[in-house]
Coordinates of C-alpha atoms and ligand atoms in Angstrom, one line a residue:
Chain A
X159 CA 3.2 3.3 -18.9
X160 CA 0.4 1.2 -20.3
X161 CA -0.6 3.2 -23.5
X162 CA -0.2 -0.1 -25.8
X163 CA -2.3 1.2 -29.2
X164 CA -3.5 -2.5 -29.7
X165 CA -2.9 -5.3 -27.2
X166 CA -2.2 -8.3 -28.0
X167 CA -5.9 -10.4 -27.5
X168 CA -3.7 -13.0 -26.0
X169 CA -0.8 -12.4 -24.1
X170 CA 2.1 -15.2 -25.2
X171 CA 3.1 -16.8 -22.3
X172 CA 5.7 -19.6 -22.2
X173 CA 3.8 -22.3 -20.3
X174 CA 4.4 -22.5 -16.8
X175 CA 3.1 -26.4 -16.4
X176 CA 3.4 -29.2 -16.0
X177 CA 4.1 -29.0 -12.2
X178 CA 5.2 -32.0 -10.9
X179 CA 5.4 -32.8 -7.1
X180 CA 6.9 -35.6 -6.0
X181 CA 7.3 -37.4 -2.5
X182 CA 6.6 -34.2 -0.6
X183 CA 6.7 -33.9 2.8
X184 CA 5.6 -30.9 5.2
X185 CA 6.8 -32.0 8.3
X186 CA 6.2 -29.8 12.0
X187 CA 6.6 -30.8 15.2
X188 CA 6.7 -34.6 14.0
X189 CA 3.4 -34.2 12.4
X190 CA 3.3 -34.9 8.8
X191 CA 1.3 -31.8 7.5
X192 CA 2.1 -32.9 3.9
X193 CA 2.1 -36.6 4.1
X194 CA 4.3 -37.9 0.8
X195 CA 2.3 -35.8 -1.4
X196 CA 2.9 -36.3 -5.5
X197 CA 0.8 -34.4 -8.0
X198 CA 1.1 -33.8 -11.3
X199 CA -0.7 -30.6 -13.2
X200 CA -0.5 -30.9 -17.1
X201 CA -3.3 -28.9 -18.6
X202 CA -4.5 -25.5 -18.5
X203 CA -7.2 -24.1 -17.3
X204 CA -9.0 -24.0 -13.5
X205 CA -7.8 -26.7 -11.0
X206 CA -9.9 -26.9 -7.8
X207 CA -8.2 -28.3 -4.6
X208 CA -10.7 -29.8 -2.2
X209 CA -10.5 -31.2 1.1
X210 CA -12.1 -30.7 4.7
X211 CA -10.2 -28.0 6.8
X212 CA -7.2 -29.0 8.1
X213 CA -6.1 -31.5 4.9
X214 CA -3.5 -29.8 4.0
X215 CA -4.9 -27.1 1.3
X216 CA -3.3 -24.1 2.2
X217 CA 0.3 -25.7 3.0
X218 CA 0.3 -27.0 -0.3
X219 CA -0.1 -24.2 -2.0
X220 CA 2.4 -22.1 -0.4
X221 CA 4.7 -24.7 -1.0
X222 CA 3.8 -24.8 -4.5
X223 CA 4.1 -21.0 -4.6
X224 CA 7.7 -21.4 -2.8
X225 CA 6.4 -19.7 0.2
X226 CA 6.9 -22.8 2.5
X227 CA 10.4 -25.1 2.2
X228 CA 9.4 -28.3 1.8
X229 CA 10.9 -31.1 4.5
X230 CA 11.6 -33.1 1.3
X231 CA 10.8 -34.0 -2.0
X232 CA 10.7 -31.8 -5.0
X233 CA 8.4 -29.4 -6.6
X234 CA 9.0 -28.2 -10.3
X235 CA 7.2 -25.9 -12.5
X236 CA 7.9 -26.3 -16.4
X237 CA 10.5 -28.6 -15.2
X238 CA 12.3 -26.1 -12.9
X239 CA 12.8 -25.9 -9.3
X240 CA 10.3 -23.5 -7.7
X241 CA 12.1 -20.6 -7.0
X242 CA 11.8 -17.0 -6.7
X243 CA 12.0 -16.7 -10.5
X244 CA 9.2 -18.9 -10.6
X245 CA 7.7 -17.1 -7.5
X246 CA 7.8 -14.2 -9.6
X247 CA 5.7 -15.6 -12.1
X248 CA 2.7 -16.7 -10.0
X249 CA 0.3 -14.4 -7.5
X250 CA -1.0 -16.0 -4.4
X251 CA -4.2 -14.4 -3.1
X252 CA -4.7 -15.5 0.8
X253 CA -7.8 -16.2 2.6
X254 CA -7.2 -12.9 4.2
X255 CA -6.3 -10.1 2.6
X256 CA -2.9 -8.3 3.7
X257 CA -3.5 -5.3 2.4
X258 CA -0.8 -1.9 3.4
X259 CA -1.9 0.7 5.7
X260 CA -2.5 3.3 2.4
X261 CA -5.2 3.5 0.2
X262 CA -6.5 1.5 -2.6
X263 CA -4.5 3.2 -5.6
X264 CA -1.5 3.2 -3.6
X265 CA -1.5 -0.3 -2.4
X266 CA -1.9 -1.0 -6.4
X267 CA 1.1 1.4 -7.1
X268 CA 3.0 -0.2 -4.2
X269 CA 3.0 -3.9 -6.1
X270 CA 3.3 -1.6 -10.1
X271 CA 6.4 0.3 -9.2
X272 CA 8.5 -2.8 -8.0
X273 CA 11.2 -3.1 -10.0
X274 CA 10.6 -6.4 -11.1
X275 CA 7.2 -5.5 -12.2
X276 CA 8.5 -2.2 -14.1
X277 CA 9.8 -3.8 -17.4
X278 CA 6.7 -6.1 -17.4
X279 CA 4.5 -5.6 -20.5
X280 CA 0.4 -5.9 -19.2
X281 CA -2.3 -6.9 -21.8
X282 CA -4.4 -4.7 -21.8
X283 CA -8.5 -6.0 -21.5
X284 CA -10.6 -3.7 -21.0
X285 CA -10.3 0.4 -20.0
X286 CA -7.3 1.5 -22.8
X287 CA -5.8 4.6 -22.0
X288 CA -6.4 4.5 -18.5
X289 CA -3.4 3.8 -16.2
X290 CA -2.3 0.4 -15.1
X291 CA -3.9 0.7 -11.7
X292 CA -7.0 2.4 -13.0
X293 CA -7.7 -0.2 -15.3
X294 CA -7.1 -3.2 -12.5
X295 CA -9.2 -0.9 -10.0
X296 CA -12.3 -1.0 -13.1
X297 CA -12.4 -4.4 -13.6
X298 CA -12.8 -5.1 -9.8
X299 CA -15.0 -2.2 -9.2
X300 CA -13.6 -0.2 -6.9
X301 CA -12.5 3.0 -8.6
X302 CA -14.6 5.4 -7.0
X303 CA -13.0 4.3 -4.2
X304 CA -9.5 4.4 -5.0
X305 CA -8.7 7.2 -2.3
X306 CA -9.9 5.4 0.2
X307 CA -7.5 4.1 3.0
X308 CA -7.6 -0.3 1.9
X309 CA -8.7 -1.0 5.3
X310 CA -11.7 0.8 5.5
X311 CA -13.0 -1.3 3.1
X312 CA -15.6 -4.0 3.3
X313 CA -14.0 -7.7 2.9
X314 CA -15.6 -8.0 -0.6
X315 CA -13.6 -4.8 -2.1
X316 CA -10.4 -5.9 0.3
X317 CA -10.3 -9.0 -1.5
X318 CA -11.3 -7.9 -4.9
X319 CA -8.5 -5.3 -4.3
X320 CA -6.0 -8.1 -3.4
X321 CA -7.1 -9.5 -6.4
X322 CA -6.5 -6.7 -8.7
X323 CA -2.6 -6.7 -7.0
X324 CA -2.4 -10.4 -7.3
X325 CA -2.7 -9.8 -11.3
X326 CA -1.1 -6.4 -11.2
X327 CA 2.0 -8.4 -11.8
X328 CA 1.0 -10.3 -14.7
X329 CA 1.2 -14.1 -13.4
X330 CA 1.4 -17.0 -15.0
X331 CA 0.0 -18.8 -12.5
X332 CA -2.7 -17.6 -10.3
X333 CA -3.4 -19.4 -6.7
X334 CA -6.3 -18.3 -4.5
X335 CA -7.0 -19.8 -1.3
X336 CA -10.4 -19.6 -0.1
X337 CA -10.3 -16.6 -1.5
X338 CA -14.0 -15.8 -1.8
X339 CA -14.5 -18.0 1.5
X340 CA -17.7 -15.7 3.7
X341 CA -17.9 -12.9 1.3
X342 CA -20.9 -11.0 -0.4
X343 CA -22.8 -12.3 -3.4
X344 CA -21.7 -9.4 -5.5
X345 CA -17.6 -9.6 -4.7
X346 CA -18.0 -13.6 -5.2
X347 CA -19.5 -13.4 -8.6
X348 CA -16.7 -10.5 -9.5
X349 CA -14.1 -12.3 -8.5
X350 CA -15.3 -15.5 -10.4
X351 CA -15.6 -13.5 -13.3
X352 CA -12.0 -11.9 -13.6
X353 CA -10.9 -15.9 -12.3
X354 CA -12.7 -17.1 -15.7
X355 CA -11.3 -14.0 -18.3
X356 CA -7.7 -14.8 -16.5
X357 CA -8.1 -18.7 -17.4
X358 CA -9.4 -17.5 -21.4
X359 CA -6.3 -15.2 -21.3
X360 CA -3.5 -18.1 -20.7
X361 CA -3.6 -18.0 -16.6
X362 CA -3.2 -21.4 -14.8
X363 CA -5.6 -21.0 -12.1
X364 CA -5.5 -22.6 -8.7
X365 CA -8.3 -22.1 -6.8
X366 CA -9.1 -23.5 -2.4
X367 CA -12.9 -23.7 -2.0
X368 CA -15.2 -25.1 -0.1
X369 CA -17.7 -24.2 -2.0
X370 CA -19.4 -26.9 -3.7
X371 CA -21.5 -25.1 -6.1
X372 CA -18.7 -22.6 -6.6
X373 CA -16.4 -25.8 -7.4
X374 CA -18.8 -26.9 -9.8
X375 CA -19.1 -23.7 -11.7
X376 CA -15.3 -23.2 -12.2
X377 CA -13.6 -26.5 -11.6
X378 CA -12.2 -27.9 -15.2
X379 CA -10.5 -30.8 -13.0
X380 CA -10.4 -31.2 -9.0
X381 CA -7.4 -32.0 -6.9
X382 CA -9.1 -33.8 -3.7
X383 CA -6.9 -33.7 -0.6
X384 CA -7.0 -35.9 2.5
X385 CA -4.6 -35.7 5.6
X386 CA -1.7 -34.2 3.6
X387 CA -2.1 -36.3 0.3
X388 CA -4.3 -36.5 -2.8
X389 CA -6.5 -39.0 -2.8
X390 CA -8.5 -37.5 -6.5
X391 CA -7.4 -35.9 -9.6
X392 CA -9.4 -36.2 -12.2
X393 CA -11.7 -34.2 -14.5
X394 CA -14.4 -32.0 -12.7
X395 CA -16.7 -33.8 -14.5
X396 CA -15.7 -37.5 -12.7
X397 CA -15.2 -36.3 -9.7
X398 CA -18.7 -34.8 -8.6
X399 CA -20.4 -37.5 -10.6
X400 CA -18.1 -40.8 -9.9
X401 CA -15.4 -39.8 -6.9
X402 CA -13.4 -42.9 -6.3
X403 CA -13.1 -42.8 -2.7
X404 CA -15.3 -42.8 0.2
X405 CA -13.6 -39.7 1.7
X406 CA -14.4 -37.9 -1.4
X407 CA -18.1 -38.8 -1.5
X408 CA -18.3 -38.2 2.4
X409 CA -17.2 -34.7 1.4
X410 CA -19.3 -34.5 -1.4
X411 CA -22.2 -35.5 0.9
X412 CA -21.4 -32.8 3.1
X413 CA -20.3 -35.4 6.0
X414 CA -17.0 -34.8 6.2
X415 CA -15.9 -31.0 7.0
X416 CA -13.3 -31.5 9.3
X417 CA -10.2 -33.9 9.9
X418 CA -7.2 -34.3 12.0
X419 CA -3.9 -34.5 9.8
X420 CA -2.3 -37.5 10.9
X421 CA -3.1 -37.6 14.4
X422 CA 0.3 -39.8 15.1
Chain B
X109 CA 1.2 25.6 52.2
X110 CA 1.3 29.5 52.4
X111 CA 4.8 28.9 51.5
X112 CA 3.4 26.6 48.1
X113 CA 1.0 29.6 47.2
X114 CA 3.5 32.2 47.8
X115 CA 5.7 30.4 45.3
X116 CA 3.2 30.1 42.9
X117 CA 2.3 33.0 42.6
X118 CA 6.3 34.3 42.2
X119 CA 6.4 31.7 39.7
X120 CA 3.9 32.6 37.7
X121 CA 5.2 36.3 37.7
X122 CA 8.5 35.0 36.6
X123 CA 6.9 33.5 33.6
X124 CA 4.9 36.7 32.8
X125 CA 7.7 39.1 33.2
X126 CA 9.7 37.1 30.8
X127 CA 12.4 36.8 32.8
X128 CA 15.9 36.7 30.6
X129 CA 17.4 34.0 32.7
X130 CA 14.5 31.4 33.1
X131 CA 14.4 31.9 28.8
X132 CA 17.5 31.1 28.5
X133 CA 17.2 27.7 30.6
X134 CA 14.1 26.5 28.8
X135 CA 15.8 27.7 25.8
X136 CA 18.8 25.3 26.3
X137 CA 16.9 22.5 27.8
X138 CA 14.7 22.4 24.1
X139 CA 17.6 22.8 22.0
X140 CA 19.7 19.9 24.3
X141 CA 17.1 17.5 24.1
X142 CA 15.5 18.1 20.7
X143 CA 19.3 17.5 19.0
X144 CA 19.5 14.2 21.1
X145 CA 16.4 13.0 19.9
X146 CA 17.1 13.7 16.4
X147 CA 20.6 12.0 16.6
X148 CA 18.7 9.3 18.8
X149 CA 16.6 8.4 16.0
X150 CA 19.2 8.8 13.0
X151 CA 21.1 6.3 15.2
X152 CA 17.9 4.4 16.6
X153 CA 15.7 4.1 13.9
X154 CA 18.5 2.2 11.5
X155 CA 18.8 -0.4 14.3
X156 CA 15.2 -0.6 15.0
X157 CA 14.9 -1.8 11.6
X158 CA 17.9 -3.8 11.3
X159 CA 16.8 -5.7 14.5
X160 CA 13.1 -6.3 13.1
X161 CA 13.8 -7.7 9.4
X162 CA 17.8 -8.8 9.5
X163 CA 18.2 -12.1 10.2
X164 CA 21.8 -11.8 10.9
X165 CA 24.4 -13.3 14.1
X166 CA 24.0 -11.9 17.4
X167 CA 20.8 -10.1 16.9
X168 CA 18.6 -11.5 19.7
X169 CA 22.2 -10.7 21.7
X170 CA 21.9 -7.1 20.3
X171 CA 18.3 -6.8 21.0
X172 CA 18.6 -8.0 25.1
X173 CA 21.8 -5.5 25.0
X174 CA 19.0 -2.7 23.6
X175 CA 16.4 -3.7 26.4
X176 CA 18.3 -3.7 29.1
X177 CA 20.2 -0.3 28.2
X178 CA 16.6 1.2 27.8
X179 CA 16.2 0.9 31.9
X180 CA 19.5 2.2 32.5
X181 CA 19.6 4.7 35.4
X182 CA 20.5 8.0 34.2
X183 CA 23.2 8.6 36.7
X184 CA 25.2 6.0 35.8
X185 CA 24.6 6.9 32.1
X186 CA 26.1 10.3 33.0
X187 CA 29.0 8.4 35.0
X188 CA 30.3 6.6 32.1
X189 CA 30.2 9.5 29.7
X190 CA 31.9 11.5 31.8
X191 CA 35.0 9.0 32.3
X192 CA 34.9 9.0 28.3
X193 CA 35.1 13.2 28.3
X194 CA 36.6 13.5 30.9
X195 CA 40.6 15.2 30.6
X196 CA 42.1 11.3 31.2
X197 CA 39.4 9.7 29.1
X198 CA 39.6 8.3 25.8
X199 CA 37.7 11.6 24.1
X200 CA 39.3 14.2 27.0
X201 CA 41.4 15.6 23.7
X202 CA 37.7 16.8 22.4
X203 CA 37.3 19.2 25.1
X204 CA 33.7 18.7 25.5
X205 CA 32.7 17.9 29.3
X206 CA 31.0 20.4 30.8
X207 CA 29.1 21.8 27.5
X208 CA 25.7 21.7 26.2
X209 CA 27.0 18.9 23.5
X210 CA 28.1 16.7 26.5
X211 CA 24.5 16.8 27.5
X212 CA 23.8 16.1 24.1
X213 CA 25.8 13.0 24.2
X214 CA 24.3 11.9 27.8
X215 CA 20.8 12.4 26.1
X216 CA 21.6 10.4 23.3
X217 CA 23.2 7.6 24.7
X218 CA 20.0 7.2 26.9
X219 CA 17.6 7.1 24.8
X220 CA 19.0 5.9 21.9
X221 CA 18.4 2.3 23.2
X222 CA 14.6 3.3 23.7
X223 CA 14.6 4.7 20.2
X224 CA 15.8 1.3 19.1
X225 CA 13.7 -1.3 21.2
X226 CA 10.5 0.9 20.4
X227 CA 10.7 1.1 16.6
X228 CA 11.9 -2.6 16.6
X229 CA 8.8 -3.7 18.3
X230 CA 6.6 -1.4 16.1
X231 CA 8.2 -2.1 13.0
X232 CA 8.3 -6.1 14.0
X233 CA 5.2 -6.1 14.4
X234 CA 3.9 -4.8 11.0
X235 CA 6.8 -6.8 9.4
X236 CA 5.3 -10.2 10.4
X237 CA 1.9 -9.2 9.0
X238 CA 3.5 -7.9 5.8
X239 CA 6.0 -10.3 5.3
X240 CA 4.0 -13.4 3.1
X241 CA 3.0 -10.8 0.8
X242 CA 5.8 -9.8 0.4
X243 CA 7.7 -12.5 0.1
X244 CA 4.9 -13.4 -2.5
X245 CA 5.7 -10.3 -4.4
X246 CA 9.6 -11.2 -4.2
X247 CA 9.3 -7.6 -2.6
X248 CA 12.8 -6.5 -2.4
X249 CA 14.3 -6.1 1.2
X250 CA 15.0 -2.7 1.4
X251 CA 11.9 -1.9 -0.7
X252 CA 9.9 -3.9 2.6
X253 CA 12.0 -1.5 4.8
X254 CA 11.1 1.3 3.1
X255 CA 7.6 0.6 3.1
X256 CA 7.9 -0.7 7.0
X257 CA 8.9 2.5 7.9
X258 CA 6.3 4.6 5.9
X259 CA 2.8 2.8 7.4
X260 CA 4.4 3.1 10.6
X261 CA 5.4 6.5 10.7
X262 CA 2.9 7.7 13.3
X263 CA 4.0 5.0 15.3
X264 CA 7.5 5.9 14.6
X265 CA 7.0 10.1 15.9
X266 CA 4.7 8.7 18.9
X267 CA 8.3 6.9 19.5
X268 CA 10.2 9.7 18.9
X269 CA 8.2 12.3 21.2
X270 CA 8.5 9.6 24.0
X271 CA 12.2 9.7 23.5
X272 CA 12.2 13.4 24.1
X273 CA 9.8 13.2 27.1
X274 CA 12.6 11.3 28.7
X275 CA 15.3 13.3 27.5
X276 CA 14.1 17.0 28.5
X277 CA 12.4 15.3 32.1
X278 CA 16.1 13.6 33.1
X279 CA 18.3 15.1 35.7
X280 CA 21.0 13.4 36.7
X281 CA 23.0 12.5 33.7
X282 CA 23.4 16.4 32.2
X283 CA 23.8 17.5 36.0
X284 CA 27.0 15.4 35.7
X285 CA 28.1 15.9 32.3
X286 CA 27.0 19.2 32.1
X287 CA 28.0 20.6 35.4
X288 CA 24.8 23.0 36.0
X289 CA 27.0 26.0 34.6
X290 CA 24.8 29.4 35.2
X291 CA 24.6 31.0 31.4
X292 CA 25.9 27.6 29.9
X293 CA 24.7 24.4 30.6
X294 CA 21.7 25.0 33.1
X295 CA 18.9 23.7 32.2
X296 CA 15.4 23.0 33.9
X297 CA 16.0 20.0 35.7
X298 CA 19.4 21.0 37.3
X299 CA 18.3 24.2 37.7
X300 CA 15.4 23.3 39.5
X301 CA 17.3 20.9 41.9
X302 CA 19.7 23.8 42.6
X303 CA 17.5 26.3 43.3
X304 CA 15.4 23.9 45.4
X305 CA 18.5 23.3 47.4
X306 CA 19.5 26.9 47.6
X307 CA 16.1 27.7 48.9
X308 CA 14.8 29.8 45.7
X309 CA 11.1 28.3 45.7
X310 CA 9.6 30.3 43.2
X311 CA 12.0 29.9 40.3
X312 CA 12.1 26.5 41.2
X313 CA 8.5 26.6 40.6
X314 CA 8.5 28.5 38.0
X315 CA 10.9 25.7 36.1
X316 CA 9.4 23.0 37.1
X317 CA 5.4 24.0 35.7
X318 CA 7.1 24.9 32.4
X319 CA 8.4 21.0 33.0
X320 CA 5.3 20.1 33.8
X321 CA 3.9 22.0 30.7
X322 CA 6.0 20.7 28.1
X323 CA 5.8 17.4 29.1
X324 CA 2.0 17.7 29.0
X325 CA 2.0 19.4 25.3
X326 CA 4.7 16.3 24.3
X327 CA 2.1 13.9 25.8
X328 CA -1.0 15.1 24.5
X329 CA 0.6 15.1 21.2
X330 CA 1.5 12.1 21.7
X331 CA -2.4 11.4 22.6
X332 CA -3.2 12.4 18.6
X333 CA -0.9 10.9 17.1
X334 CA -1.3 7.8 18.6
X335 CA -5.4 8.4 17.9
X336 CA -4.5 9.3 14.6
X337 CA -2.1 5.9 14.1
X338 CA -4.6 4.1 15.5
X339 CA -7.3 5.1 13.2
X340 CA -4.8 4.9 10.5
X341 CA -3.7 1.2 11.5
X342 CA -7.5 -0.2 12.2
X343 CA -9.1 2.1 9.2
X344 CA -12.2 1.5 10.7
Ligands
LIG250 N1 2.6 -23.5 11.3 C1 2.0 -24.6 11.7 N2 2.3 -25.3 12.8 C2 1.7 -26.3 13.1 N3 0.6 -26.9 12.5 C3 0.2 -26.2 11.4 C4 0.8 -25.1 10.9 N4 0.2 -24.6 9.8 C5 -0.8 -25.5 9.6 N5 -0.8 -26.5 10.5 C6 -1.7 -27.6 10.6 O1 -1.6 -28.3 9.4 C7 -2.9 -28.8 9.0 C8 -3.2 -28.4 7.6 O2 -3.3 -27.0 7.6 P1 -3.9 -26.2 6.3 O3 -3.1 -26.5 5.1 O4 -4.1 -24.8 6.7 O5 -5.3 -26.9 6.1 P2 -6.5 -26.5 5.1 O6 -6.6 -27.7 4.2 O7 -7.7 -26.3 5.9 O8 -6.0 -25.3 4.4 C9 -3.9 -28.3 10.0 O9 -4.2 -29.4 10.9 C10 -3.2 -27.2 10.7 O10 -3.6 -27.1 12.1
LIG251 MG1 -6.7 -23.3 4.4

C-alpha cells in the first residue's frame, strides 16, 4: 500500500487557510458559550489558543473542526463552508484519547482501511518499506507494542497512538486539544516533535495548551480566548512579551486559571 | 423429607441409566430454545442497533414498545400466539400449533424484545463514547455499526446466553403452544409441571436438576464472558 520508491520531501497540499470566522455564536441553555467570536487564520504554521478553563477553547475547535453546529455565524476554510469534505481534511486529537476496544495496530488499521482514507497517497518520512501503520507506530514509538490491547496502555502511548491515527489520514489541518495536558516528559516531547515535522511538512497546526513554556516553544502566533471571544492574535513573539489586555497578562502571570463564561 | 431424598436418589438413577425418554425431553428443550435464540438475535440484534445509532421517527416509541414487551408474562405471550396458530387464526392455514416450531415461535417472540433492549443499551453505550471520533473520522455509518458490534461482542453473547436462560427456564408459553405432547413437544419445564401434578417425584426431579444444571453451566458462562468483556472493555 505504501511502497512509494521516493516520496515526495513535501507533500503538495492545496492550502486549507485562511479560515475565517465570523460573528459566531455557541449558544446552550441561554448561555453564550461562544460569545460573537470572529477570527481570522492566514498563515501557516503553529497557532496556539489560550485561555483559562472554561473560555471557550475546546468548543471552538470543534466548531472549527465541524463537530459542533454553530448557533450562528459562519465558519470557512479556504473560503468554504466547513463541512465534512473539509472535516475530512483535518484530524482532531481530544484531551482524552478514544481509542477502540482492539489493539494498537488495529485501532491504526481501523482509521487506514476507511474508504475515504484508501485512495489517499501518505508521504512517506521516515521507515520506507514498512507498512502504513508500522511506520505511524515508529515515529510515535510504540511498535513493540503494537499487539497490545490500546487500553492497556499508559496515557502517554494512548495519546501518542491517537496521534499517529490523527495523521494516519493525512490532514491538512491538524487540531489538538490539550493534547499533552498531565502526561509524561518523554510522550510530551514526542508528541511536540511529530507536531513540529507535521508543521515543516505543510500541516496547519492547532494546538489548546496550558502550558506556558510548551506555548512558548511551539507557538508561531497565539489565539488568546476570554469568555467565548478573542481578545489576542498576534505573533507569539508579542503576545508573551507585550499582551494587549489585562486578561492576557493576568494569565500570563499565572493569576487567572479559571473563569465563568458569561455568567448572564 | 424422606420423600425429597427418596426422589433424589430416583432422580439421579434416571440420569445414570440414561433413560431414553428423559433424553429425549432435554434433547427438545435444547434444540427449542437454542433455534429461538438464534432467530431472537438475527431479529434482535438488527434492532438493537438500529435503536442505538438511527436517529429516525418513532424510535423512543419503538424502544418503550421493546421495554415493556421484555416484562411480558409468558402466559399471555403463549395466549396470543396461540390465537395467531390457532385453526381460526390468521396463520391456522400453517398447521403449526401444537409443534416444536410453535414453541419456537413462543420463545422468540419473548425474548426477542430482551435481545433488542439488551444490545441497544450495550451498543448505546459504546456508541456515545465512539461517536466524536468518529464523526471526526467522517467514519461511515455502517462502518460505526460494524465496528459497534465487533468491541461489543462479549457483551453481545453475555446477551445472547441470557436470552436463552430465559427461554429454556419458561413454562407457560410452550405448555400452551406446545401442548405438553409425550414424544413431541415435552420438554423440561412442562414435563416437570406434569409429572409434579401426576405425582412422579423423581422424574420430576430428575428434570428439574438437569434445569438446574444447564442454567448454572449458561450462567457461569456467562460469569467468563462477562470477566473476559470486562477485562477486554477496562484493558486494565
Ligand atoms: N455541552 C455543554 N453544555 C453546557 N455547557 C457546556 C457544554 N460544553 C461546554 N460547556 C461550558 O462551556 C464553557 C466553555 O467550555 P470549553 O470550551 O470546554 O472550555 P475550555 O476553554 O476550558 O476548553 C465552560 O464553562 C463549559 O462548562
Ligand atoms: Mg478544553
Amino acid at each position: 500500500m505504501s511502497k512509494t520508491s521516493n516520496p515526495p520531501a513535501i507533500p503538495i497540499y492545496g492550502n486549507p487557510l485562511p479560515l475565517e470566522v465570523e460573528a459566531l455564536y455557541h449558544c446552550i441553555n441561554g448561555r453564550n458559550l461562544i460569545d460573537g467570536l470572529n477570527l481570522k487564520l492566514e498563515t501557516m504554521g503553529i497557532t496556539v489558543v489560550m485561555g483559562s478553563n472554561g473560555a471557550g477553547k475546546s468548543i471552538l475547535l470543534r466548531l472549527i473542526h465541524g463537530l459542533l453546529q454553530p448557533t450562528s455565524g459562519s465558519i470557512k476554510w479556504g473560503g468554504e463552508m466547513i463541512g465534512p469534505a473539509i472535516r475530512q481534511s483535518q484530524s482532531l486529537v481530544f484531551q482524552k484519547p478514544i481509542l477502540l476496544r482492539r489493539t494498537v495496530s488495529q485501532n491504526l488499521e481501523f482509521v487506514l482501511k476507511l474508504p475515504q482514507n484508501q485512495s489517499k497517497k501518505r508521504p512517506n518520512p521516515n521507515g520506507e518499506g514498512l507498512a502504513m501503520g508500522d511506520q505511524l507506530l515508529k515515529m510515535v514509538g510504540l511498535r513493540s507494542k503494537s499487539n497490545q490491547l490500546a487500553r492497556s496502555l499508559s496515557g502517554g502511548e494512548q495519546q501518542r497512538l491517537a496521534l499517529a491515527r490523527a495523521l494516519a489520514t493525512n490532514p491538512k489541518v491538524l487540531l489538538l486539544d490539550e493534547a499533552t495536558a498531565s502526561l509524561d516528559p518523554a510522550s510530551i516531547s514526542i508528541i511536540e516533535g511529530i507536531v513540529c515535522k507535521q508543521k515543516l511538512l505543510g500541516v496547519k497546526v492547532i494546538i489548546v495548551t496550558h502550558d506556558l513554556a510548551q506555548a512558548k516553544r511551539l507557538a508561531d502566533d497565539v489565539v488568546f480566548m476570554s469568555r467565548g471571544r478573542i481578545l489576542e492574535n498576534t505573533s507569539a513573539e508579542t503576545f508573551f512579551s507585550q499582551p494587549n489586555t489585562q486578561v492576557a497578562r493576568d494569565y500570563l502571570s499565572g493569576n487567572l486559571s479559571f473563569e465563568e463564561t458569561n455568567a448572564s | 423429607m424422606q420423600d425429597i431424598l427418596q426422589s433424589l436418589v430416583l432422580a439421579v438413577n434416571l440420569v445414570f441409566s440414561g433413560d431414553s425418554d428423559l433424553f429425549e425431553i432435554i434433547g427438545l428443550s435444547l434444540r427449542v430454545s437454542f433455534s429461538a435464540v438464534v432467530c431472537s438475535v438475527v431479529l434482535g440484534l438488527p434492532l438493537g442497533s438500529l435503536m442505538a445509532v438511527g436517529n429516525f421517527r418513532g424510535r423512543q416509541s419503538l424502544m418503550i414498545v421493546l421495554n415493556s414487551l421484555m416484562g411480558l408474562p409468558p402466559v399471555v405471550v403463549g395466549l396470543v400466539v396461540y390465537l395467531f396458530l390457532s385453526r381460526s387464526g390468521p396463520l391456522g392455514w400453517m398447521e403449526l400449533l401444537y409443534t416444536p416450531t410453535a414453541m419456537i415461535i413462543a420463545q422468540v417472540v419473548l425474548i426477542t424484545p430482551i435481545i433488542a433492549a439488551l444490545s441497544q443499551e450495550i451498543l448505546s453505550q459504546l456508541y456515545e463514547e465512539y461517536d466524536e471520533q468518529f464523526r471526526s473520522l467522517n467514519v461511515p455509518r455502517w462502518i460505526a455499526v460494524r465496528a459497534l458490534l465487533w468491541d461489543a461482542r462479549f457483551n453481545l453473547v453475555t446477551v445472547s446466553l441470557a436470552g436463552f436462560g430465559r427461554a429454556v427456564a419458561e413454562v407457560g408459553a410452550v405448555m400452551i403452544v406446545g401442548g405438553n405432547i409425550d414424544h413431541l413437544t415435552r420438554v423440561m419445564t412442562t414435563a416437570i409441571a406434569l409429572e409434579t401434578s401426576k405425582g412422579n417425584l423423581a422424574l420430576a426431579l430428575a428434570l428439574g436438576l438437569i434445569l438446574i444444571t444447564i442454567s448454572l453451566i449458561v450462567n457461569a458462562s456467562l460469569f467468563f464472558v462477562k470477566i473476559r468483556s470486562e477485562q477486554h472493555a477496562r484493558s486494565q
